mmCIF file of N, CA and C and ligand atoms in Angstrom:
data_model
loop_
_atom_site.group_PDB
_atom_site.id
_atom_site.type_symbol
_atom_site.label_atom_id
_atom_site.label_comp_id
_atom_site.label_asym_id
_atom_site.label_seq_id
_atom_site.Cartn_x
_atom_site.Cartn_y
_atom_site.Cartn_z
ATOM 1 N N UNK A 22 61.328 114.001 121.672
ATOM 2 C CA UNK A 22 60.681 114.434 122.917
ATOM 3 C C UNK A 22 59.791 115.633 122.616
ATOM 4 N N UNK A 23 58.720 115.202 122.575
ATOM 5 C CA UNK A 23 57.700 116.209 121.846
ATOM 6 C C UNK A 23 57.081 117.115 122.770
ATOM 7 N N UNK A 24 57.036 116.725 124.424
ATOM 8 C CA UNK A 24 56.142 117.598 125.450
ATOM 9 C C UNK A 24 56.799 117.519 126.131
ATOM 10 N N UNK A 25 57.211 118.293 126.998
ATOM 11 C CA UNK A 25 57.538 118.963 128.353
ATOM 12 C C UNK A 25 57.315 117.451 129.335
ATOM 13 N N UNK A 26 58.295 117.300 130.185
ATOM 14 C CA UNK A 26 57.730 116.643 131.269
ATOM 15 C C UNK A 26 56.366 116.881 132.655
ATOM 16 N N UNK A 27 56.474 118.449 132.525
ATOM 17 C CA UNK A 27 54.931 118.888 132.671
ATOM 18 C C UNK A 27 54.157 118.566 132.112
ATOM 19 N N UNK A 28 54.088 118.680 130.590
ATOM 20 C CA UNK A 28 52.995 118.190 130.140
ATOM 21 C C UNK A 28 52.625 116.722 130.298
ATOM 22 N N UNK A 29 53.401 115.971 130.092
ATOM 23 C CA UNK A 29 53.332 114.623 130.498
ATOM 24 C C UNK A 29 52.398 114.393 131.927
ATOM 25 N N UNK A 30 52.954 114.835 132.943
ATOM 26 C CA UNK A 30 52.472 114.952 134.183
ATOM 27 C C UNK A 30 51.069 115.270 134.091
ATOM 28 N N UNK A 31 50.670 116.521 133.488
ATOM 29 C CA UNK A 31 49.882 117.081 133.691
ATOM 30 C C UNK A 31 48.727 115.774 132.999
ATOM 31 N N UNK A 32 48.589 115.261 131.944
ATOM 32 C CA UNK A 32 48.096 114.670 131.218
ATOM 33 C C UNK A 32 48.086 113.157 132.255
ATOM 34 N N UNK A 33 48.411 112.562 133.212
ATOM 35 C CA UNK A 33 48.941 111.629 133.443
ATOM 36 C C UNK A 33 47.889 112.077 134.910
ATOM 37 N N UNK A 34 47.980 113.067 135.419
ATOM 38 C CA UNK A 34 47.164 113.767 136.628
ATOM 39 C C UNK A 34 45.114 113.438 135.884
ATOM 40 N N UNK A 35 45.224 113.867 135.020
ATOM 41 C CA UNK A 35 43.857 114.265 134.423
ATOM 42 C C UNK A 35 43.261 112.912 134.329
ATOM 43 N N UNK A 36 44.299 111.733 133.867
ATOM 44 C CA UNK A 36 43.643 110.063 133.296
ATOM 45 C C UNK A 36 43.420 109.615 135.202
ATOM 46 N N UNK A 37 44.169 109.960 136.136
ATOM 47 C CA UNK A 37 44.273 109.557 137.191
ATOM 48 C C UNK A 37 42.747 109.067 137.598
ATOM 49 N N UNK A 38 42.300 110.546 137.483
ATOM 50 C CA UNK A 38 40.818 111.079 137.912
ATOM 51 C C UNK A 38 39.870 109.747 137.680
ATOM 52 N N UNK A 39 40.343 109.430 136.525
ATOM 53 C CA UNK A 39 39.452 108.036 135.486
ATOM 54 C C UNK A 39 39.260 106.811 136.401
ATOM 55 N N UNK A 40 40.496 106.571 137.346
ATOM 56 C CA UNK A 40 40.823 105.531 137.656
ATOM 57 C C UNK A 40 39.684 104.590 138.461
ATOM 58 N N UNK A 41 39.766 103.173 137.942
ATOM 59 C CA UNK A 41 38.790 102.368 138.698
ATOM 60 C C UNK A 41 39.487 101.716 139.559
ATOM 61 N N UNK A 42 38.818 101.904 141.014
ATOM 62 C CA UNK A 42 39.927 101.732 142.338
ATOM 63 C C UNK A 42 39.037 101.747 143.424
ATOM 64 N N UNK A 43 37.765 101.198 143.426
ATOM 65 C CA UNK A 43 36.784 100.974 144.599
ATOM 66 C C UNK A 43 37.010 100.115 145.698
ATOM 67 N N UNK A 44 38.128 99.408 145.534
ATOM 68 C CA UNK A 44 39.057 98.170 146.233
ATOM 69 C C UNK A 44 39.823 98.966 147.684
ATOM 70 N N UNK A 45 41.237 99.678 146.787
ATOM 71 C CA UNK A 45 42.039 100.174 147.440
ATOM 72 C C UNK A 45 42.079 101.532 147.242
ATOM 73 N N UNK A 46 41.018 102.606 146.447
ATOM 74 C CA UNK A 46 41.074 103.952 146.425
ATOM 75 C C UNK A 46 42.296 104.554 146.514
ATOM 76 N N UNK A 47 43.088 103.494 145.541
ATOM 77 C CA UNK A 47 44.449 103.839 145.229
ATOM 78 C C UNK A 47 44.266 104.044 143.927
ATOM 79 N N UNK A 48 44.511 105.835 143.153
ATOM 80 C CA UNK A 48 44.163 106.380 141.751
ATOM 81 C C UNK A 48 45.567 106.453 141.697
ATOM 82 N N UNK A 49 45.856 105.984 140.271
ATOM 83 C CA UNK A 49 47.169 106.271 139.628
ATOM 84 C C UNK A 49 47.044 106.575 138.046
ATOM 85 N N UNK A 50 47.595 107.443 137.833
ATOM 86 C CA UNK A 50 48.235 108.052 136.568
ATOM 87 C C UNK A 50 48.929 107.528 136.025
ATOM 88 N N UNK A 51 49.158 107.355 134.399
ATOM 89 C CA UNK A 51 50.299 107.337 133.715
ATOM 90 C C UNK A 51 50.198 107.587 132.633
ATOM 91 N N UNK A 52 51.344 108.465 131.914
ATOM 92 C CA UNK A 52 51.535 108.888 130.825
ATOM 93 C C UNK A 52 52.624 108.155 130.443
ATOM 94 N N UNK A 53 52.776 107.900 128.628
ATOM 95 C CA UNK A 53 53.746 107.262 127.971
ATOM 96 C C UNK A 53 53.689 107.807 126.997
ATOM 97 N N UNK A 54 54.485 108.186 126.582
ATOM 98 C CA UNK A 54 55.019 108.929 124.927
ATOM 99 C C UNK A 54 55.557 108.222 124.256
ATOM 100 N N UNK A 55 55.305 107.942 122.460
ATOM 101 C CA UNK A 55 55.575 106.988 121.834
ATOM 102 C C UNK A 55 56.827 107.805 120.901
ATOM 103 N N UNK A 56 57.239 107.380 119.886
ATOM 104 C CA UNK A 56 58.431 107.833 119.423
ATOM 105 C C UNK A 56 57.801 109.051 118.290
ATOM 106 N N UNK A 57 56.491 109.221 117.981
ATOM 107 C CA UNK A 57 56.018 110.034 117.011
ATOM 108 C C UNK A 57 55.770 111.370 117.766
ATOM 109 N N UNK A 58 55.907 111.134 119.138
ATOM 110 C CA UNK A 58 55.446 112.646 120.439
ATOM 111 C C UNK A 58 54.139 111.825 120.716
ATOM 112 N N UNK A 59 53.504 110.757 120.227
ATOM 113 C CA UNK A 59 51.858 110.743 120.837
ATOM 114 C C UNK A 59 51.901 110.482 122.446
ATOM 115 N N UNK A 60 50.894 110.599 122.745
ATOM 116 C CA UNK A 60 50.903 110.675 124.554
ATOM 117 C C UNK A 60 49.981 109.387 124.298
ATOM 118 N N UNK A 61 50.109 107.979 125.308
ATOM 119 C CA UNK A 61 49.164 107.287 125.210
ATOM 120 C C UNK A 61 49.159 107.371 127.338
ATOM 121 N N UNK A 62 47.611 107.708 127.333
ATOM 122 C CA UNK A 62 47.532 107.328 129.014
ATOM 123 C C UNK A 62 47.051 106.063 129.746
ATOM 124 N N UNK A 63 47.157 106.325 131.160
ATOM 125 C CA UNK A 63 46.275 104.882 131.922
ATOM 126 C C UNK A 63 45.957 105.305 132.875
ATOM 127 N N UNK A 64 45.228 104.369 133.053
ATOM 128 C CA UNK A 64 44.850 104.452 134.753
ATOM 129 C C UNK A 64 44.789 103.510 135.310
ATOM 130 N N UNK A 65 44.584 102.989 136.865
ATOM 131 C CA UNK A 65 44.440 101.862 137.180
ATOM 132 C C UNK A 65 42.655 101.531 137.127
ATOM 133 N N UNK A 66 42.868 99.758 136.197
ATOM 134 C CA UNK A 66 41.502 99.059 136.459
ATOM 135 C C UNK A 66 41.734 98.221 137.778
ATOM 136 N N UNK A 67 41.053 98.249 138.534
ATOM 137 C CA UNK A 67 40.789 97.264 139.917
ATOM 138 C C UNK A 67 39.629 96.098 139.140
ATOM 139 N N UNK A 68 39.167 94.870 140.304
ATOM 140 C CA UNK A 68 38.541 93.920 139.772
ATOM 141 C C UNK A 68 38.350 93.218 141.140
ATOM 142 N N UNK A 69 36.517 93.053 141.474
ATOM 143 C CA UNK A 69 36.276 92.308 142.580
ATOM 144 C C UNK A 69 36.972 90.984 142.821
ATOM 145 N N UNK A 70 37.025 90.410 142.034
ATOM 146 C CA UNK A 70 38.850 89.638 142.262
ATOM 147 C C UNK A 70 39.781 90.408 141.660
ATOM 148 N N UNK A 71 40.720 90.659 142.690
ATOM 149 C CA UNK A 71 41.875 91.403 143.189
ATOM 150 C C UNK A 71 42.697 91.144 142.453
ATOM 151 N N UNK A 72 43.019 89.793 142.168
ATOM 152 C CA UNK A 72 44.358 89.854 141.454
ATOM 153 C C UNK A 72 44.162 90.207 139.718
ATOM 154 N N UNK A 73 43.151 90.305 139.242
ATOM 155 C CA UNK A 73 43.009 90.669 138.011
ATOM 156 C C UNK A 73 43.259 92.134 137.520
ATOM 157 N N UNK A 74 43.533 92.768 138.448
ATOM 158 C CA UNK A 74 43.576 94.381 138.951
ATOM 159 C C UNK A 74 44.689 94.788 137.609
ATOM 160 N N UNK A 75 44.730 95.669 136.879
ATOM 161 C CA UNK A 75 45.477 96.281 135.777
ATOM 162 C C UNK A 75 46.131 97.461 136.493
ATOM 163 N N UNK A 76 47.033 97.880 136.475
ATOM 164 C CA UNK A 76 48.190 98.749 136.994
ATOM 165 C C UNK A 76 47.969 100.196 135.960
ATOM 166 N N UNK A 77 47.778 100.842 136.200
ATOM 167 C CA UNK A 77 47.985 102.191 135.177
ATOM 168 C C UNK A 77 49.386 102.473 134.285
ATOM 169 N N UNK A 78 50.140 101.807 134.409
ATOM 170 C CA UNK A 78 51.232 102.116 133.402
ATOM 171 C C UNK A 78 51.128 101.024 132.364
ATOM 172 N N UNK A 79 50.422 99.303 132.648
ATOM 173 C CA UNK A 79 50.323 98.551 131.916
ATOM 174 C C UNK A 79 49.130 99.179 130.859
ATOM 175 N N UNK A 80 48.069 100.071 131.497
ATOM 176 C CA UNK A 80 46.988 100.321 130.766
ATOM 177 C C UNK A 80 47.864 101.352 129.787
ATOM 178 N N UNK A 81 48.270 102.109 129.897
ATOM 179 C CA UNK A 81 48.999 103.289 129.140
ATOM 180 C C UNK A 81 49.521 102.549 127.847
ATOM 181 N N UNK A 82 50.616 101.851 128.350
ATOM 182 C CA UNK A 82 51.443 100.988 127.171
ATOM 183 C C UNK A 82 50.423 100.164 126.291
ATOM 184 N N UNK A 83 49.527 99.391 126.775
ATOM 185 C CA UNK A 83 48.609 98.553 125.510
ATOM 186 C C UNK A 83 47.889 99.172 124.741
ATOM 187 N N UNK A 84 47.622 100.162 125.342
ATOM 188 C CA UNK A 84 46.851 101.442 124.483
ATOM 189 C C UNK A 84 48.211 101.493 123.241
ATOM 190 N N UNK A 85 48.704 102.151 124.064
ATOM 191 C CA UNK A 85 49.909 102.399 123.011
ATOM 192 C C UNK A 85 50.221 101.268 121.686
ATOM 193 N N UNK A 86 50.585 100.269 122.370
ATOM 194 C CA UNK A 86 50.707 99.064 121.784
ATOM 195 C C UNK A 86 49.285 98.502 120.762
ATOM 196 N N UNK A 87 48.269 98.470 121.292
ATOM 197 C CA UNK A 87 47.142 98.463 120.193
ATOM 198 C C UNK A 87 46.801 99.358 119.358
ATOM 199 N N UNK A 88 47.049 100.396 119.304
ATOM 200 C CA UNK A 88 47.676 101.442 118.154
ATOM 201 C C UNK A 88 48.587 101.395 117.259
ATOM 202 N N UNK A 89 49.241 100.132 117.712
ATOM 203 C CA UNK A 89 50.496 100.230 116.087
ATOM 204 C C UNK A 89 51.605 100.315 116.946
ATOM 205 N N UNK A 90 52.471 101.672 118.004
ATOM 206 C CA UNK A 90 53.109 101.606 118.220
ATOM 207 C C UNK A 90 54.142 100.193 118.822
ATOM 208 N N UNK A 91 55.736 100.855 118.660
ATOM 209 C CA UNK A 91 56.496 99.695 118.559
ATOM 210 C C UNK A 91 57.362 99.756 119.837
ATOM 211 N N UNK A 92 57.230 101.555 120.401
ATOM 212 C CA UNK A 92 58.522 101.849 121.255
ATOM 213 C C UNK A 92 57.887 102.981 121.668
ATOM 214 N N UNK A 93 58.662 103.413 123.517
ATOM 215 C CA UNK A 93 57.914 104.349 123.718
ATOM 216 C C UNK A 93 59.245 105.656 124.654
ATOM 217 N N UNK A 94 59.311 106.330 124.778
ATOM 218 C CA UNK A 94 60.283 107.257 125.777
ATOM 219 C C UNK A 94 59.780 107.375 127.094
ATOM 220 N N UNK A 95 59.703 108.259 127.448
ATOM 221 C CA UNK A 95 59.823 108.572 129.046
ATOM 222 C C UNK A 95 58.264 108.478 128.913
ATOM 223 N N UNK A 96 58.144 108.119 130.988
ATOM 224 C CA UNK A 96 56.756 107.772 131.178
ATOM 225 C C UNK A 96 56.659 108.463 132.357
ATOM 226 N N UNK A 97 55.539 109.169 133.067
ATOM 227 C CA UNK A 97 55.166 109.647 133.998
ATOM 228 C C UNK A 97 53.917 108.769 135.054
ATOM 229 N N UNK A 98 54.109 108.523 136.392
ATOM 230 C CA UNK A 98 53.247 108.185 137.169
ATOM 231 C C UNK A 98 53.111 109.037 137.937
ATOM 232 N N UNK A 99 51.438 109.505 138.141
ATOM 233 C CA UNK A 99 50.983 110.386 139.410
ATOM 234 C C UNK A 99 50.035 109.514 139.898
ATOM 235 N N UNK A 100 50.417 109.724 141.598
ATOM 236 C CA UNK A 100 49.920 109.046 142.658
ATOM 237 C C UNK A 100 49.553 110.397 143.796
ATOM 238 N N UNK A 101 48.571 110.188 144.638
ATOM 239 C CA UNK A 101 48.387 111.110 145.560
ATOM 240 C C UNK A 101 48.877 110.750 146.758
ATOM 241 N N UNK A 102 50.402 110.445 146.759
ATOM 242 C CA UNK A 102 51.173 110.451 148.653
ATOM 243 C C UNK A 102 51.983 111.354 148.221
ATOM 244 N N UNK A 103 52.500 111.367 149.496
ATOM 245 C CA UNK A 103 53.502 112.452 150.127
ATOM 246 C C UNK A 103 55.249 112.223 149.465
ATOM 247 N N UNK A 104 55.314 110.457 149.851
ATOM 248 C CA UNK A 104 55.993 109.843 149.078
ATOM 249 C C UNK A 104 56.076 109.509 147.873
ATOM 250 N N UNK A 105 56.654 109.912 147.174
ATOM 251 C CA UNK A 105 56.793 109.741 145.475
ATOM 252 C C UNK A 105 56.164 108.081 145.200
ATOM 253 N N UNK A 106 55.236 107.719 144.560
ATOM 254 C CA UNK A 106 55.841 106.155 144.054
ATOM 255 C C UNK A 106 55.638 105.380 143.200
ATOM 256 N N UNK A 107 56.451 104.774 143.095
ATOM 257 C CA UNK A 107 57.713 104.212 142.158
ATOM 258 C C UNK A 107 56.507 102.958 141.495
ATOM 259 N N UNK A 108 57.033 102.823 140.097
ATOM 260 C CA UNK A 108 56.134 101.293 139.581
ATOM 261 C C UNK A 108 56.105 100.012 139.966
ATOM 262 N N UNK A 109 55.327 99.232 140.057
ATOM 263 C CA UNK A 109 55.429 97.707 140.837
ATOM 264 C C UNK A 109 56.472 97.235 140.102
ATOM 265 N N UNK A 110 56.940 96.069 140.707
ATOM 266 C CA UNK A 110 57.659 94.895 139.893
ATOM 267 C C UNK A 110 57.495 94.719 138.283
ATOM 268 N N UNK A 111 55.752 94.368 138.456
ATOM 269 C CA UNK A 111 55.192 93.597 137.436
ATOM 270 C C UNK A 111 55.795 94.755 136.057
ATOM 271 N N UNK A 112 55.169 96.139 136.530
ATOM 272 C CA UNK A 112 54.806 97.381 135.637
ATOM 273 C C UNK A 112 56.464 97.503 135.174
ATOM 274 N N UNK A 113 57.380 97.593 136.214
ATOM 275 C CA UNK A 113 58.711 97.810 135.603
ATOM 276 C C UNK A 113 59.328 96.879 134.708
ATOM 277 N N UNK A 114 59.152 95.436 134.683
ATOM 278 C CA UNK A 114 59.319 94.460 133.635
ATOM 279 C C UNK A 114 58.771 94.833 132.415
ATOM 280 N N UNK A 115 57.260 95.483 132.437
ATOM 281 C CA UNK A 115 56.997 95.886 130.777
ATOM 282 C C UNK A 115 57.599 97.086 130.610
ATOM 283 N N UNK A 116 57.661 98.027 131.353
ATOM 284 C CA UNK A 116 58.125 99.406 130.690
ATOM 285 C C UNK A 116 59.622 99.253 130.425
ATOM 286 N N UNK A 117 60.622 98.132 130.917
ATOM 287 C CA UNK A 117 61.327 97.907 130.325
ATOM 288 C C UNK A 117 61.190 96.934 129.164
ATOM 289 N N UNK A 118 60.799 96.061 128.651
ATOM 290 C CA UNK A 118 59.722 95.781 126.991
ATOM 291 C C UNK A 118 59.800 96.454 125.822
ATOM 292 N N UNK A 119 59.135 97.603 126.513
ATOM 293 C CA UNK A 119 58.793 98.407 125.702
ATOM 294 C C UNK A 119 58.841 99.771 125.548
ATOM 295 N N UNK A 120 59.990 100.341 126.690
ATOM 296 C CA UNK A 120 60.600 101.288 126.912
ATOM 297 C C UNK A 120 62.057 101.329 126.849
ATOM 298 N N UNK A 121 62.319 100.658 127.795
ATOM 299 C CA UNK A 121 63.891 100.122 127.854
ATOM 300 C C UNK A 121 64.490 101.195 128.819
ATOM 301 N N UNK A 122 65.645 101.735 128.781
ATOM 302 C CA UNK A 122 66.153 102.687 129.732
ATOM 303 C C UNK A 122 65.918 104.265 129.909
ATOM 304 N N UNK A 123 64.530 104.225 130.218
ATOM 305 C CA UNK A 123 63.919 105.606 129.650
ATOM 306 C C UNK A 123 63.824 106.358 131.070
ATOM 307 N N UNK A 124 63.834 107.468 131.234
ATOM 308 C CA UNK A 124 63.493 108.255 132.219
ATOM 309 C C UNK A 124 61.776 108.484 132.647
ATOM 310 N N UNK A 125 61.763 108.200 133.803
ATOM 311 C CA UNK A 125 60.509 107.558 134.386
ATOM 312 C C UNK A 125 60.148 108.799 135.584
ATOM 313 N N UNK A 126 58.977 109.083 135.345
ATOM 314 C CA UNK A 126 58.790 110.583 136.076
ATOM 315 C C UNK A 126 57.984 110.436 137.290
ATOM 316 N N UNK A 127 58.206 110.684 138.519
ATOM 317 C CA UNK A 127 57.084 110.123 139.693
ATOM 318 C C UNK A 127 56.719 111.856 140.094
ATOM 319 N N UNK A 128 55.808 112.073 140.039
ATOM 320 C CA UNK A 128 54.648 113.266 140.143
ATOM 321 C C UNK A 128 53.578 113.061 141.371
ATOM 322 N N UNK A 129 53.258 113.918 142.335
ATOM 323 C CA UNK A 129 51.934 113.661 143.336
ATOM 324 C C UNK A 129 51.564 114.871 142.523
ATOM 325 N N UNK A 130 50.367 115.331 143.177
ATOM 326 C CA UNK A 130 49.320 115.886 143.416
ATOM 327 C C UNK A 130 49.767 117.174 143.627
ATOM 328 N N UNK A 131 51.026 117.410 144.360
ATOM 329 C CA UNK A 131 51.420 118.923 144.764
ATOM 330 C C UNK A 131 52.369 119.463 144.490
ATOM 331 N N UNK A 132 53.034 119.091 143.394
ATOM 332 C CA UNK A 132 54.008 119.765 142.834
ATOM 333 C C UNK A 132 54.953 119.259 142.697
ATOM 334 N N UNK A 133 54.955 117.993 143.569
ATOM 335 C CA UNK A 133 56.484 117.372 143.648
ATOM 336 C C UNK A 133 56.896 116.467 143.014
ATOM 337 N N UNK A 134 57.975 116.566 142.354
ATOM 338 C CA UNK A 134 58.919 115.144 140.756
ATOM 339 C C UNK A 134 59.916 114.728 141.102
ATOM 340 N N UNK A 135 60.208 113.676 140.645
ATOM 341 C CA UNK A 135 60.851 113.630 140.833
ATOM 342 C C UNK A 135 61.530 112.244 139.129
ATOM 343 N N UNK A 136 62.543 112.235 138.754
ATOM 344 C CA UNK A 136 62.746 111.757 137.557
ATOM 345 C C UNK A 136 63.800 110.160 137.750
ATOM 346 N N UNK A 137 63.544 109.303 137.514
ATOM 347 C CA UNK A 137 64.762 108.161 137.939
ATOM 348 C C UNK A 137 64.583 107.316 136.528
ATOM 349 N N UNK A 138 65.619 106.771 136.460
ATOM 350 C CA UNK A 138 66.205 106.298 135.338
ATOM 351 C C UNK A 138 65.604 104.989 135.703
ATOM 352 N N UNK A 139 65.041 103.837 134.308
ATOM 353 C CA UNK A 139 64.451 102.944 134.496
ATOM 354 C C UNK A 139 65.554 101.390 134.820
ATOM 355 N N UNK A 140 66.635 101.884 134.433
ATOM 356 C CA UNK A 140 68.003 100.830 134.622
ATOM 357 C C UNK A 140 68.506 101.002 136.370
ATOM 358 N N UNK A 141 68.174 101.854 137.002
ATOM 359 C CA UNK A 141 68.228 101.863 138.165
ATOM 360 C C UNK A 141 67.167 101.151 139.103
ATOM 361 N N UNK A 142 65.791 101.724 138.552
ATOM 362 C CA UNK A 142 64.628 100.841 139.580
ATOM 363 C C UNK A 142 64.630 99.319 138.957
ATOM 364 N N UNK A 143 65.093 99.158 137.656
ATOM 365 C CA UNK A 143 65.355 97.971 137.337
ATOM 366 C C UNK A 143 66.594 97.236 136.520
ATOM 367 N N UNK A 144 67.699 97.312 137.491
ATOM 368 C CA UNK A 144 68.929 96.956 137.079
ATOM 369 C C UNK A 144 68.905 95.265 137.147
ATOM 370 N N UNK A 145 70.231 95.191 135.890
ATOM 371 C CA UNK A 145 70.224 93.435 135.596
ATOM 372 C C UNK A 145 68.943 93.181 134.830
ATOM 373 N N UNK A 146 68.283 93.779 133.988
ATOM 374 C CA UNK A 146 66.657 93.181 133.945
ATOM 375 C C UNK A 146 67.196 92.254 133.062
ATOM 376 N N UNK A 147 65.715 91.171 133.265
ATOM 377 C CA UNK A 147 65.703 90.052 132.273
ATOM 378 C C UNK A 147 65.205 90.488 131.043
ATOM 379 N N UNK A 148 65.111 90.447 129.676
ATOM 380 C CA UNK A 148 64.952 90.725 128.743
ATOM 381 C C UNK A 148 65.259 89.894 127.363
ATOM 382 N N UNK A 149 64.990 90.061 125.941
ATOM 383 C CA UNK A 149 64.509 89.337 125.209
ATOM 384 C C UNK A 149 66.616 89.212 124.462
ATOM 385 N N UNK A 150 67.231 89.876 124.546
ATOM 386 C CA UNK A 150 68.643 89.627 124.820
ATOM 387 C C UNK A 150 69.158 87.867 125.041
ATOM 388 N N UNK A 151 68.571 87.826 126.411
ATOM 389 C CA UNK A 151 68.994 86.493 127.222
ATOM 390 C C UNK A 151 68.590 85.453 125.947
ATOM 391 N N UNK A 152 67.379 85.309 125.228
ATOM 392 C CA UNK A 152 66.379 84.967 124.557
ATOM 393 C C UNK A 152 66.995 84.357 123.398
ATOM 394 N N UNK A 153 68.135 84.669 122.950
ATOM 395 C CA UNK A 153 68.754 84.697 121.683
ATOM 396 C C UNK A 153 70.000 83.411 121.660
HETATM 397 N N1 THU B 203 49.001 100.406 141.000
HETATM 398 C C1 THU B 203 49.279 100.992 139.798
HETATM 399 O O1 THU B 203 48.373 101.369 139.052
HETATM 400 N N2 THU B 203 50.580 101.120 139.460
HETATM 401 C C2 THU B 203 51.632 100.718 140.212
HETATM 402 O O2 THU B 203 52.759 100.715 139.751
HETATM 403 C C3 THU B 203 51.401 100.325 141.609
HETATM 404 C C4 THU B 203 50.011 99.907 141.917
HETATM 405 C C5 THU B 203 47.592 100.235 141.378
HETATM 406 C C6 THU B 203 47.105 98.810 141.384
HETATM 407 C C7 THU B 203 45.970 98.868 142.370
HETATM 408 O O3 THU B 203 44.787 99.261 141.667
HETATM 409 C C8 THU B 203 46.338 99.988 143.318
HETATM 410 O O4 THU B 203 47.383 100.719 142.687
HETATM 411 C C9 THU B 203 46.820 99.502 144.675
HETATM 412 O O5 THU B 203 47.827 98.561 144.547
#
């Protein structure tokens, strides 16, 4: 664990800014740390067809993942509500992939964190286990 969960945040706030979101002007952050301390970020890509839309934590991880990396630790999402929130469906199936039971950081805009364990927002997961 090479950075601060601030730092994470903070870094995860800055990619937000990036985000392509002319759709739903919904900007999201994410930071992912790989097992060496590297920080890989995302943001969300949107797409005049909608459903092609890339999630900011999927963008974080392929980065990661097209770099070599194999495995990653704790991940941070910043969103600008009031309400903390939490990764889609889709996003929590890979960050368990390629995270597994990592501590998952939900961050707004104003100070507020909050930290939840990834076996909780995604308990029972299906995984490459079953596979065998
Ligand atoms: N979004 C993310 O980037 N991450 C999530 O976990 C939830 C949703 C994006 C997708 C879309 O660009 C926008 O937020 C609204 O759904």
């Amino acid at each position: 664990m090479a950075h601060s969960d601030e730092e994470l945040i903070n870094v995860a706030k800055d990619v937000r800014e990036k985000a392509y979101a002319p759709y739903s002007d919904f900007k999201v952050g994410a930071a992912v740390e790989a097992e060496d301390g590297t920080i890989y970020t995302g943001c969300n890509v949107e797409s005049a067809s909608y459903g092609l839309t890339v999630c900011a934590e999927r963008v974080a991880i392929w980065k990661g993942i097209s770099r070599g990396e194999k495995k990653f630790g704790r991940i941070a999402v910043v969103v600008d509500t009031e309400e903390l929130t939490p990764p889609c469906g889709v996003c929590r199936q890979i960050i368990w992939e390629f995270c597994g039971n990592v501590p998952v950081i939900l961050a707004n805009l104003h100070g507020k964190s909050e930290t939840i364990m990834m076996g909780e927002l995604l308990p029972r997961a299906f995984d490459s286990k079953f596979l065998k």
